């Protein structure tokens, strides 16, 4: 494996830690996140060009709060402390940190901040801008040798530095988007202070991950449930590149996919010598779903049936050593949130139970964010249509057909959805809408076609803009585009005689209708 310059992110339990790592990678510097407990010998052996202390939920003066060895400050390596990390450094080097007694000295959220741009850390930044704060503690005494390089109205020491020793600390979070100039500040730390060369790319990530997978898998057999979504496709491409025909990808076509979906996925993997098993399970799924109209019931049936089909295929392969899952970093965060209410039970092919007899799970995308996964997919040569795919729910069209599901309804919806997507792409709107699809409502209404009366289905169109899919706004698709879509669908798809556009945001609605 090639050796790159490395920045170590020492994790003190903050919620944005992987985001820090991601920002460092964006600046083409290789980066690893390690626990604050990592022994000093190990840190020394890693030979980092810089160390970043993350934020964390504790207070440094609390007993049992996470601390690292003070020898870190003797390595001769620049250190950047963020929030808790800043306070920890201040305390370790002789400063004093206390709870902010005055409520106004606690700062949460967007805060106007003023920077000393003669500091290397703030070089090229505007002298003032919004930063994102989240701290209830206060540096009552700054350690000797440090000077103040940023402040806010409430707090005189938003940033501290000892340029000679290469120690820098900020109370705010440069890694979040709300902080204006945050990314530039991290860039300055890497390039002005740690003298990074910028020797890391997604191509390197890909190469190194492939090498690591090869080493782990050896001559073992690998199984992957391919949904056709971005994450499982990119995971499959990585594994295909790493272990070729030791990999079996199982793609279960439940008959509720979008038009041409199965062929597109199969074609994308044609260039690799892997075992691609495409299971046509339409009849089986539609049989189980016949007469079922309650949304959660539909989801459960599909989730369970999926597992049954997958299980049967796995048995045919025989003993499997490794199971691959396309878990990405936001899934890891979301699943850690605890007791939030279940709005919908999500079915993902990732959530397979322990029926398959395998040794280990491989999650090669666990540390990446969605756009990084897309970049990696391109790097591996997956076609753009697959890499840029909008999300598609595991239960597929089943939760876009309101009421009971029949093959006829699924075919109608598939066709209408295809026209919708085709026209949106032709209008150049596909990259501006986060997710868009058609829903076959269970409502029929009277229309007139030619000279005759019709009594047919109402189709709803849904388009949303969102960054995280937790909240969303309805997309302002131009009337002319909506008009073209409407005219085409009622003309080309039998039994649809009325089209409506969904103009509710999430909340109160959800993105999918079921
Ligand atoms: P909702 O409808 O909850 O959807 O606002 C949020 C996002 O999640 C997708 N979604 C699913 N994805 N399995 C999935 O993999 C599911 O069961 C599922 N249900 C909803 C939905 O398409 C949207 O992007």
mmCIF file of C-alpha atoms in Angstrom, residues 103-478:
data_model
loop_
_atom_site.group_PDB
_atom_site.id
_atom_site.type_symbol
_atom_site.label_atom_id
_atom_site.label_comp_id
_atom_site.label_asym_id
_atom_site.label_seq_id
_atom_site.Cartn_x
_atom_site.Cartn_y
_atom_site.Cartn_z
ATOM 1 C CA UNK A 103 -25.693 32.438 30.215
ATOM 2 C CA UNK A 104 -24.562 34.844 27.522
ATOM 3 C CA UNK A 105 -21.091 33.234 27.397
ATOM 4 C CA UNK A 106 -22.611 29.933 26.325
ATOM 5 C CA UNK A 107 -23.002 29.948 22.623
ATOM 6 C CA UNK A 108 -25.140 27.680 20.486
ATOM 7 C CA UNK A 109 -25.872 27.977 16.790
ATOM 8 C CA UNK A 110 -25.015 30.697 14.311
ATOM 9 C CA UNK A 111 -22.780 33.342 15.823
ATOM 10 C CA UNK A 112 -21.155 36.364 14.196
ATOM 11 C CA UNK A 113 -17.413 35.885 14.589
ATOM 12 C CA UNK A 114 -14.497 38.262 13.966
ATOM 13 C CA UNK A 115 -11.164 36.885 12.744
ATOM 14 C CA UNK A 116 -7.592 38.103 12.840
ATOM 15 C CA UNK A 117 -6.686 37.351 9.243
ATOM 16 C CA UNK A 118 -2.979 37.867 9.863
ATOM 17 C CA UNK A 119 -3.097 34.440 11.567
ATOM 18 C CA UNK A 120 -2.059 31.617 9.219
ATOM 19 C CA UNK A 121 -5.237 29.817 10.246
ATOM 20 C CA UNK A 122 -7.523 32.568 8.989
ATOM 21 C CA UNK A 123 -5.513 33.642 5.965
ATOM 22 C CA UNK A 124 -7.771 34.654 3.086
ATOM 23 C CA UNK A 125 -10.966 34.545 5.165
ATOM 24 C CA UNK A 126 -13.317 37.523 5.448
ATOM 25 C CA UNK A 127 -12.619 39.419 8.695
ATOM 26 C CA UNK A 128 -16.092 38.581 9.938
ATOM 27 C CA UNK A 129 -18.650 35.878 9.276
ATOM 28 C CA UNK A 130 -21.120 33.435 10.779
ATOM 29 C CA UNK A 131 -19.679 30.454 12.611
ATOM 30 C CA UNK A 132 -21.485 27.503 14.180
ATOM 31 C CA UNK A 133 -20.987 27.310 17.938
ATOM 32 C CA UNK A 134 -22.074 24.703 20.394
ATOM 33 C CA UNK A 135 -20.365 25.117 23.737
ATOM 34 C CA UNK A 136 -21.436 25.718 27.314
ATOM 35 C CA UNK A 137 -17.877 26.012 28.669
ATOM 36 C CA UNK A 138 -15.520 28.908 28.623
ATOM 37 C CA UNK A 139 -11.728 29.302 28.617
ATOM 38 C CA UNK A 140 -11.364 31.453 31.720
ATOM 39 C CA UNK A 141 -7.570 31.514 31.309
ATOM 40 C CA UNK A 142 -5.715 31.017 28.063
ATOM 41 C CA UNK A 143 -2.406 29.117 28.408
ATOM 42 C CA UNK A 144 0.856 30.995 28.394
ATOM 43 C CA UNK A 145 2.326 31.635 24.957
ATOM 44 C CA UNK A 146 -1.109 31.701 23.283
ATOM 45 C CA UNK A 147 -2.716 34.715 21.687
ATOM 46 C CA UNK A 148 -6.342 35.380 20.771
ATOM 47 C CA UNK A 149 -7.141 35.365 17.062
ATOM 48 C CA UNK A 150 -10.939 35.407 16.876
ATOM 49 C CA UNK A 151 -13.771 36.658 19.030
ATOM 50 C CA UNK A 152 -17.525 37.048 19.083
ATOM 51 C CA UNK A 153 -19.688 39.596 20.866
ATOM 52 C CA UNK A 154 -19.982 37.341 23.918
ATOM 53 C CA UNK A 155 -16.669 35.552 23.868
ATOM 54 C CA UNK A 156 -13.209 37.172 23.625
ATOM 55 C CA UNK A 157 -11.394 33.892 22.916
ATOM 56 C CA UNK A 158 -13.163 32.101 20.080
ATOM 57 C CA UNK A 159 -9.750 31.133 18.671
ATOM 58 C CA UNK A 160 -6.351 30.791 20.318
ATOM 59 C CA UNK A 161 -2.946 29.985 18.902
ATOM 60 C CA UNK A 162 0.673 29.458 19.708
ATOM 61 C CA UNK A 163 2.205 29.766 16.271
ATOM 62 C CA UNK A 164 5.702 28.826 17.421
ATOM 63 C CA UNK A 165 4.623 25.441 18.701
ATOM 64 C CA UNK A 166 1.950 24.975 16.018
ATOM 65 C CA UNK A 167 -0.997 24.758 18.426
ATOM 66 C CA UNK A 168 -4.337 26.161 17.331
ATOM 67 C CA UNK A 169 -7.769 26.006 18.909
ATOM 68 C CA UNK A 170 -11.227 27.192 17.898
ATOM 69 C CA UNK A 171 -14.443 27.135 19.907
ATOM 70 C CA UNK A 172 -16.647 26.854 16.821
ATOM 71 C CA UNK A 173 -17.189 24.040 14.321
ATOM 72 C CA UNK A 174 -15.378 24.751 11.028
ATOM 73 C CA UNK A 175 -16.538 21.415 9.577
ATOM 74 C CA UNK A 176 -20.257 22.241 9.313
ATOM 75 C CA UNK A 177 -21.680 24.076 6.323
ATOM 76 C CA UNK A 178 -23.131 26.877 8.456
ATOM 77 C CA UNK A 179 -19.637 28.133 9.253
ATOM 78 C CA UNK A 180 -18.633 30.577 6.560
ATOM 79 C CA UNK A 181 -15.004 29.974 5.619
ATOM 80 C CA UNK A 182 -14.803 26.810 7.749
ATOM 81 C CA UNK A 183 -13.493 24.703 4.919
ATOM 82 C CA UNK A 184 -10.900 27.363 4.022
ATOM 83 C CA UNK A 185 -9.762 27.441 7.650
ATOM 84 C CA UNK A 186 -9.207 23.674 7.603
ATOM 85 C CA UNK A 187 -7.399 24.049 4.290
ATOM 86 C CA UNK A 188 -5.111 26.622 5.923
ATOM 87 C CA UNK A 189 -4.406 24.283 8.826
ATOM 88 C CA UNK A 190 -3.464 21.521 6.390
ATOM 89 C CA UNK A 191 -1.466 23.519 3.869
ATOM 90 C CA UNK A 192 -0.153 26.603 5.715
ATOM 91 C CA UNK A 193 0.531 24.941 9.041
ATOM 92 C CA UNK A 194 1.001 21.189 8.442
ATOM 93 C CA UNK A 195 2.584 21.735 4.980
ATOM 94 C CA UNK A 196 0.415 19.098 3.331
ATOM 95 C CA UNK A 197 1.269 18.148 -0.239
ATOM 96 C CA UNK A 198 -2.273 17.119 -1.161
ATOM 97 C CA UNK A 199 -1.213 13.626 -2.208
ATOM 98 C CA UNK A 200 -4.512 11.781 -1.679
ATOM 99 C CA UNK A 201 -7.416 11.202 -4.088
ATOM 100 C CA UNK A 202 -10.519 9.029 -4.346
ATOM 101 C CA UNK A 203 -8.484 6.875 -6.735
ATOM 102 C CA UNK A 204 -6.129 6.141 -3.849
ATOM 103 C CA UNK A 205 -9.024 5.338 -1.567
ATOM 104 C CA UNK A 206 -10.309 2.930 -4.148
ATOM 105 C CA UNK A 207 -6.901 1.276 -4.653
ATOM 106 C CA UNK A 208 -6.224 0.960 -0.940
ATOM 107 C CA UNK A 209 -9.683 -0.369 -0.139
ATOM 108 C CA UNK A 210 -9.414 -2.949 -2.899
ATOM 109 C CA UNK A 211 -6.041 -4.078 -1.564
ATOM 110 C CA UNK A 212 -7.401 -4.310 1.985
ATOM 111 C CA UNK A 213 -10.444 -6.308 0.823
ATOM 112 C CA UNK A 214 -8.211 -8.739 -1.092
ATOM 113 C CA UNK A 215 -6.107 -9.304 1.956
ATOM 114 C CA UNK A 216 -9.119 -9.877 4.192
ATOM 115 C CA UNK A 217 -11.086 -12.130 1.823
ATOM 116 C CA UNK A 218 -8.191 -14.294 0.623
ATOM 117 C CA UNK A 219 -9.768 -17.106 -1.340
ATOM 118 C CA UNK A 220 -13.138 -16.853 0.486
ATOM 119 C CA UNK A 221 -16.594 -16.562 -1.055
ATOM 120 C CA UNK A 222 -18.445 -13.268 -0.881
ATOM 121 C CA UNK A 223 -22.172 -12.599 -1.131
ATOM 122 C CA UNK A 224 -23.877 -9.297 -1.783
ATOM 123 C CA UNK A 225 -27.550 -8.340 -2.088
ATOM 124 C CA UNK A 226 -27.662 -5.843 -4.920
ATOM 125 C CA UNK A 227 -30.660 -3.508 -4.902
ATOM 126 C CA UNK A 228 -29.635 -1.349 -7.833
ATOM 127 C CA UNK A 229 -29.327 1.661 -5.525
ATOM 128 C CA UNK A 230 -26.157 3.726 -5.497
ATOM 129 C CA UNK A 231 -24.678 2.308 -2.298
ATOM 130 C CA UNK A 232 -25.027 -1.400 -2.954
ATOM 131 C CA UNK A 233 -23.908 -0.879 -6.566
ATOM 132 C CA UNK A 234 -20.721 0.920 -5.554
ATOM 133 C CA UNK A 235 -20.002 -1.694 -2.862
ATOM 134 C CA UNK A 236 -20.509 -4.391 -5.517
ATOM 135 C CA UNK A 237 -18.144 -2.645 -7.935
ATOM 136 C CA UNK A 238 -15.440 -2.430 -5.264
ATOM 137 C CA UNK A 239 -15.788 -6.104 -4.423
ATOM 138 C CA UNK A 240 -15.939 -7.068 -8.092
ATOM 139 C CA UNK A 241 -12.695 -5.228 -8.686
ATOM 140 C CA UNK A 242 -11.112 -6.806 -5.597
ATOM 141 C CA UNK A 243 -12.153 -10.449 -5.757
ATOM 142 C CA UNK A 244 -13.821 -10.991 -9.164
ATOM 143 C CA UNK A 245 -15.613 -14.303 -9.407
ATOM 144 C CA UNK A 246 -15.376 -15.066 -5.705
ATOM 145 C CA UNK A 247 -18.256 -12.567 -5.514
ATOM 146 C CA UNK A 248 -21.893 -13.437 -6.069
ATOM 147 C CA UNK A 249 -24.336 -10.549 -6.409
ATOM 148 C CA UNK A 250 -27.979 -11.427 -5.941
ATOM 149 C CA UNK A 251 -30.431 -9.015 -7.514
ATOM 150 C CA UNK A 252 -34.005 -9.791 -6.541
ATOM 151 C CA UNK A 253 -36.480 -8.350 -9.028
ATOM 152 C CA UNK A 254 -39.716 -8.204 -7.060
ATOM 153 C CA UNK A 255 -41.698 -6.936 -10.030
ATOM 154 C CA UNK A 256 -42.044 -3.521 -8.419
ATOM 155 C CA UNK A 257 -38.931 -1.982 -9.946
ATOM 156 C CA UNK A 258 -38.920 1.018 -12.252
ATOM 157 C CA UNK A 259 -38.963 0.484 -15.992
ATOM 158 C CA UNK A 260 -35.750 -1.159 -17.317
ATOM 159 C CA UNK A 261 -34.194 -1.134 -13.850
ATOM 160 C CA UNK A 262 -33.142 -4.797 -13.801
ATOM 161 C CA UNK A 263 -31.512 -4.587 -17.242
ATOM 162 C CA UNK A 264 -29.676 -1.388 -16.362
ATOM 163 C CA UNK A 265 -28.200 -2.912 -13.224
ATOM 164 C CA UNK A 266 -27.252 -6.141 -14.968
ATOM 165 C CA UNK A 267 -25.590 -4.254 -17.831
ATOM 166 C CA UNK A 268 -23.584 -2.085 -15.455
ATOM 167 C CA UNK A 269 -21.935 -5.194 -14.019
ATOM 168 C CA UNK A 270 -21.365 -6.916 -17.337
ATOM 169 C CA UNK A 271 -17.727 -5.803 -17.455
ATOM 170 C CA UNK A 272 -16.764 -7.716 -14.327
ATOM 171 C CA UNK A 273 -16.262 -11.443 -14.101
ATOM 172 C CA UNK A 274 -18.581 -11.966 -11.138
ATOM 173 C CA UNK A 275 -21.491 -14.305 -10.499
ATOM 174 C CA UNK A 276 -24.563 -12.201 -11.118
ATOM 175 C CA UNK A 277 -27.781 -13.879 -10.070
ATOM 176 C CA UNK A 278 -30.948 -12.136 -11.166
ATOM 177 C CA UNK A 279 -34.000 -13.640 -9.551
ATOM 178 C CA UNK A 280 -37.281 -12.957 -11.299
ATOM 179 C CA UNK A 281 -39.647 -13.076 -8.355
ATOM 180 C CA UNK A 282 -42.488 -10.935 -9.668
ATOM 181 C CA UNK A 283 -45.184 -13.587 -9.441
ATOM 182 C CA UNK A 284 -44.097 -14.621 -6.012
ATOM 183 C CA UNK A 285 -44.168 -11.082 -4.603
ATOM 184 C CA UNK A 286 -47.409 -10.070 -6.305
ATOM 185 C CA UNK A 287 -48.983 -13.286 -5.048
ATOM 186 C CA UNK A 288 -48.084 -12.459 -1.456
ATOM 187 C CA UNK A 289 -49.262 -8.874 -1.854
ATOM 188 C CA UNK A 290 -52.606 -9.687 -3.480
ATOM 189 C CA UNK A 291 -55.462 -7.948 -1.692
ATOM 190 C CA UNK A 292 -53.176 -6.171 0.800
ATOM 191 C CA UNK A 293 -53.671 -2.414 1.004
ATOM 192 C CA UNK A 294 -52.339 -1.394 4.428
ATOM 193 C CA UNK A 295 -48.919 0.299 3.881
ATOM 194 C CA UNK A 296 -47.039 -1.198 6.817
ATOM 195 C CA UNK A 297 -48.382 -4.630 5.960
ATOM 196 C CA UNK A 298 -47.085 -4.253 2.401
ATOM 197 C CA UNK A 299 -43.654 -3.226 3.682
ATOM 198 C CA UNK A 300 -43.464 -6.191 6.058
ATOM 199 C CA UNK A 301 -44.475 -8.684 3.377
ATOM 200 C CA UNK A 302 -41.871 -7.379 0.949
ATOM 201 C CA UNK A 303 -39.123 -7.259 3.590
ATOM 202 C CA UNK A 304 -39.801 -10.828 4.661
ATOM 203 C CA UNK A 305 -40.228 -12.246 1.192
ATOM 204 C CA UNK A 306 -37.017 -10.589 0.139
ATOM 205 C CA UNK A 307 -35.205 -12.405 2.876
ATOM 206 C CA UNK A 308 -36.768 -15.739 1.888
ATOM 207 C CA UNK A 309 -35.674 -15.341 -1.739
ATOM 208 C CA UNK A 310 -32.209 -14.243 -0.760
ATOM 209 C CA UNK A 311 -31.914 -17.152 1.643
ATOM 210 C CA UNK A 312 -32.789 -19.644 -1.079
ATOM 211 C CA UNK A 313 -30.147 -18.163 -3.387
ATOM 212 C CA UNK A 314 -27.536 -18.134 -0.640
ATOM 213 C CA UNK A 315 -28.172 -21.848 0.004
ATOM 214 C CA UNK A 316 -27.479 -22.604 -3.643
ATOM 215 C CA UNK A 317 -24.063 -20.972 -3.373
ATOM 216 C CA UNK A 318 -23.178 -23.044 -0.339
ATOM 217 C CA UNK A 319 -20.885 -21.808 2.338
ATOM 218 C CA UNK A 320 -20.372 -18.051 2.249
ATOM 219 C CA UNK A 321 -17.457 -16.495 4.079
ATOM 220 C CA UNK A 322 -18.305 -12.826 3.818
ATOM 221 C CA UNK A 323 -21.517 -10.834 3.438
ATOM 222 C CA UNK A 324 -21.153 -7.328 1.991
ATOM 223 C CA UNK A 325 -23.376 -4.443 3.043
ATOM 224 C CA UNK A 326 -23.494 -1.036 1.418
ATOM 225 C CA UNK A 327 -23.881 0.845 4.703
ATOM 226 C CA UNK A 328 -22.726 4.443 4.351
ATOM 227 C CA UNK A 329 -21.854 6.906 7.070
ATOM 228 C CA UNK A 330 -25.240 8.685 7.379
ATOM 229 C CA UNK A 331 -26.848 5.247 7.981
ATOM 230 C CA UNK A 332 -24.449 4.752 10.849
ATOM 231 C CA UNK A 333 -25.409 8.103 12.386
ATOM 232 C CA UNK A 334 -29.141 7.607 11.882
ATOM 233 C CA UNK A 335 -29.174 4.147 13.358
ATOM 234 C CA UNK A 336 -27.417 5.499 16.436
ATOM 235 C CA UNK A 337 -30.127 7.988 17.261
ATOM 236 C CA UNK A 338 -32.042 5.770 19.644
ATOM 237 C CA UNK A 339 -35.709 5.919 20.411
ATOM 238 C CA UNK A 340 -37.191 8.016 17.639
ATOM 239 C CA UNK A 341 -40.728 7.102 16.626
ATOM 240 C CA UNK A 342 -41.160 4.688 13.735
ATOM 241 C CA UNK A 343 -42.941 6.558 10.982
ATOM 242 C CA UNK A 344 -42.358 3.850 8.410
ATOM 243 C CA UNK A 345 -40.502 0.592 8.754
ATOM 244 C CA UNK A 346 -37.761 0.884 6.188
ATOM 245 C CA UNK A 347 -36.851 -2.102 4.192
ATOM 246 C CA UNK A 348 -33.275 -2.080 3.023
ATOM 247 C CA UNK A 349 -31.464 -5.014 1.588
ATOM 248 C CA UNK A 350 -28.780 -4.127 4.123
ATOM 249 C CA UNK A 351 -30.851 -5.266 7.072
ATOM 250 C CA UNK A 352 -30.496 -8.981 6.530
ATOM 251 C CA UNK A 353 -30.884 -11.164 9.592
ATOM 252 C CA UNK A 354 -28.483 -13.859 10.629
ATOM 253 C CA UNK A 355 -29.816 -16.732 8.579
ATOM 254 C CA UNK A 356 -26.897 -16.853 6.185
ATOM 255 C CA UNK A 357 -23.989 -18.749 7.588
ATOM 256 C CA UNK A 358 -21.124 -16.329 7.052
ATOM 257 C CA UNK A 359 -17.974 -15.476 8.963
ATOM 258 C CA UNK A 360 -17.900 -11.744 8.707
ATOM 259 C CA UNK A 361 -19.627 -8.659 7.330
ATOM 260 C CA UNK A 362 -17.716 -6.299 5.050
ATOM 261 C CA UNK A 363 -18.916 -2.685 4.925
ATOM 262 C CA UNK A 364 -16.496 -0.949 2.579
ATOM 263 C CA UNK A 365 -18.408 2.374 2.447
ATOM 264 C CA UNK A 366 -18.966 2.791 6.144
ATOM 265 C CA UNK A 367 -16.905 5.956 6.423
ATOM 266 C CA UNK A 368 -18.090 7.712 3.290
ATOM 267 C CA UNK A 369 -20.802 10.271 2.653
ATOM 268 C CA UNK A 370 -23.203 9.953 -0.258
ATOM 269 C CA UNK A 371 -21.379 12.264 -2.648
ATOM 270 C CA UNK A 372 -18.087 10.526 -1.843
ATOM 271 C CA UNK A 373 -19.747 7.182 -2.624
ATOM 272 C CA UNK A 374 -20.839 8.612 -5.983
ATOM 273 C CA UNK A 375 -17.319 9.814 -6.715
ATOM 274 C CA UNK A 376 -15.955 6.392 -5.844
ATOM 275 C CA UNK A 377 -18.539 4.766 -8.127
ATOM 276 C CA UNK A 378 -17.360 6.910 -11.034
ATOM 277 C CA UNK A 379 -13.771 6.095 -10.186
ATOM 278 C CA UNK A 380 -14.652 2.395 -10.466
ATOM 279 C CA UNK A 381 -16.214 2.931 -13.863
ATOM 280 C CA UNK A 382 -19.899 2.588 -13.018
ATOM 281 C CA UNK A 383 -22.128 4.429 -15.498
ATOM 282 C CA UNK A 384 -23.337 7.879 -14.535
ATOM 283 C CA UNK A 385 -27.026 6.918 -14.614
ATOM 284 C CA UNK A 386 -26.387 4.407 -11.865
ATOM 285 C CA UNK A 387 -24.097 6.577 -9.801
ATOM 286 C CA UNK A 388 -26.389 9.607 -9.933
ATOM 287 C CA UNK A 389 -29.562 7.641 -9.273
ATOM 288 C CA UNK A 390 -32.158 9.245 -7.052
ATOM 289 C CA UNK A 391 -33.078 7.156 -4.025
ATOM 290 C CA UNK A 392 -35.564 4.365 -4.645
ATOM 291 C CA UNK A 393 -37.213 2.705 -1.660
ATOM 292 C CA UNK A 394 -36.634 -0.998 -1.024
ATOM 293 C CA UNK A 395 -40.366 -1.868 -1.346
ATOM 294 C CA UNK A 396 -40.351 -0.106 -4.724
ATOM 295 C CA UNK A 397 -43.567 0.732 -6.501
ATOM 296 C CA UNK A 398 -45.572 -1.161 -3.864
ATOM 297 C CA UNK A 399 -45.620 1.947 -1.682
ATOM 298 C CA UNK A 400 -46.460 4.145 -4.656
ATOM 299 C CA UNK A 401 -49.587 2.212 -5.524
ATOM 300 C CA UNK A 402 -52.202 3.259 -3.016
ATOM 301 C CA UNK A 403 -54.510 0.436 -2.029
ATOM 302 C CA UNK A 404 -54.135 -3.105 -3.282
ATOM 303 C CA UNK A 405 -51.491 -4.003 -5.837
ATOM 304 C CA UNK A 406 -52.032 -5.769 -9.143
ATOM 305 C CA UNK A 407 -49.704 -6.379 -12.058
ATOM 306 C CA UNK A 408 -51.891 -4.131 -14.196
ATOM 307 C CA UNK A 409 -51.515 -1.239 -11.755
ATOM 308 C CA UNK A 410 -47.760 -1.804 -11.438
ATOM 309 C CA UNK A 411 -47.412 -1.734 -15.238
ATOM 310 C CA UNK A 412 -49.465 1.476 -15.511
ATOM 311 C CA UNK A 413 -47.408 3.185 -12.851
ATOM 312 C CA UNK A 414 -44.100 2.000 -14.317
ATOM 313 C CA UNK A 415 -44.987 3.515 -17.663
ATOM 314 C CA UNK A 416 -46.251 6.811 -16.214
ATOM 315 C CA UNK A 417 -43.220 7.095 -13.940
ATOM 316 C CA UNK A 418 -40.940 6.500 -16.909
ATOM 317 C CA UNK A 419 -42.547 9.334 -18.891
ATOM 318 C CA UNK A 420 -42.274 11.651 -15.890
ATOM 319 C CA UNK A 421 -38.565 10.887 -15.508
ATOM 320 C CA UNK A 422 -37.954 11.155 -19.237
ATOM 321 C CA UNK A 423 -39.541 14.608 -19.485
ATOM 322 C CA UNK A 424 -37.797 15.881 -16.368
ATOM 323 C CA UNK A 425 -34.449 14.793 -17.809
ATOM 324 C CA UNK A 426 -35.231 16.357 -21.192
ATOM 325 C CA UNK A 427 -36.133 19.625 -19.466
ATOM 326 C CA UNK A 428 -32.767 19.537 -17.648
ATOM 327 C CA UNK A 429 -34.450 19.417 -14.261
ATOM 328 C CA UNK A 430 -33.128 16.039 -13.124
ATOM 329 C CA UNK A 431 -30.143 17.432 -11.285
ATOM 330 C CA UNK A 432 -32.226 20.105 -9.549
ATOM 331 C CA UNK A 433 -34.811 17.813 -7.963
ATOM 332 C CA UNK A 434 -33.664 15.441 -5.239
ATOM 333 C CA UNK A 435 -36.347 12.835 -5.837
ATOM 334 C CA UNK A 436 -39.299 12.661 -8.208
ATOM 335 C CA UNK A 437 -41.747 9.923 -9.039
ATOM 336 C CA UNK A 438 -45.328 9.096 -9.860
ATOM 337 C CA UNK A 439 -47.911 7.658 -7.487
ATOM 338 C CA UNK A 440 -50.945 5.701 -8.606
ATOM 339 C CA UNK A 441 -53.755 6.827 -6.346
ATOM 340 C CA UNK A 442 -56.631 4.514 -5.707
ATOM 341 C CA UNK A 443 -59.056 7.154 -6.862
ATOM 342 C CA UNK A 444 -60.915 7.053 -10.123
ATOM 343 C CA UNK A 445 -62.768 9.932 -11.667
ATOM 344 C CA UNK A 446 -64.814 10.764 -14.722
ATOM 345 C CA UNK A 447 -63.160 12.118 -17.828
ATOM 346 C CA UNK A 448 -63.881 12.540 -21.487
ATOM 347 C CA UNK A 449 -61.685 11.183 -24.265
ATOM 348 C CA UNK A 450 -62.620 11.403 -27.914
ATOM 349 C CA UNK A 451 -66.351 11.546 -27.551
ATOM 350 C CA UNK A 452 -66.568 8.980 -24.839
ATOM 351 C CA UNK A 453 -66.794 8.964 -21.089
ATOM 352 C CA UNK A 454 -63.872 7.506 -19.134
ATOM 353 C CA UNK A 455 -63.758 6.428 -15.530
ATOM 354 C CA UNK A 456 -60.077 5.964 -14.793
ATOM 355 C CA UNK A 457 -57.251 6.442 -12.312
ATOM 356 C CA UNK A 458 -55.813 9.688 -10.997
ATOM 357 C CA UNK A 459 -52.034 9.780 -11.051
ATOM 358 C CA UNK A 460 -50.121 12.010 -8.643
ATOM 359 C CA UNK A 461 -46.700 13.432 -9.438
ATOM 360 C CA UNK A 462 -44.308 14.139 -6.593
ATOM 361 C CA UNK A 463 -41.032 16.063 -6.798
ATOM 362 C CA UNK A 464 -39.027 17.244 -3.793
ATOM 363 C CA UNK A 465 -35.869 19.146 -3.026
ATOM 364 C CA UNK A 466 -33.941 18.201 0.085
ATOM 365 C CA UNK A 467 -30.404 17.625 1.274
ATOM 366 C CA UNK A 468 -31.016 15.016 3.957
ATOM 367 C CA UNK A 469 -34.458 13.526 3.093
ATOM 368 C CA UNK A 470 -35.530 14.152 6.698
ATOM 369 C CA UNK A 471 -37.257 17.367 5.681
ATOM 370 C CA UNK A 472 -38.147 18.340 2.126
ATOM 371 C CA UNK A 473 -39.847 21.015 0.091
ATOM 372 C CA UNK A 474 -41.932 20.365 -3.011
ATOM 373 C CA UNK A 475 -40.076 21.162 -6.215
ATOM 374 C CA UNK A 476 -41.221 24.189 -8.214
ATOM 375 C CA UNK A 477 -41.279 22.388 -11.563
ATOM 376 C CA UNK A 478 -42.245 24.898 -14.286
#
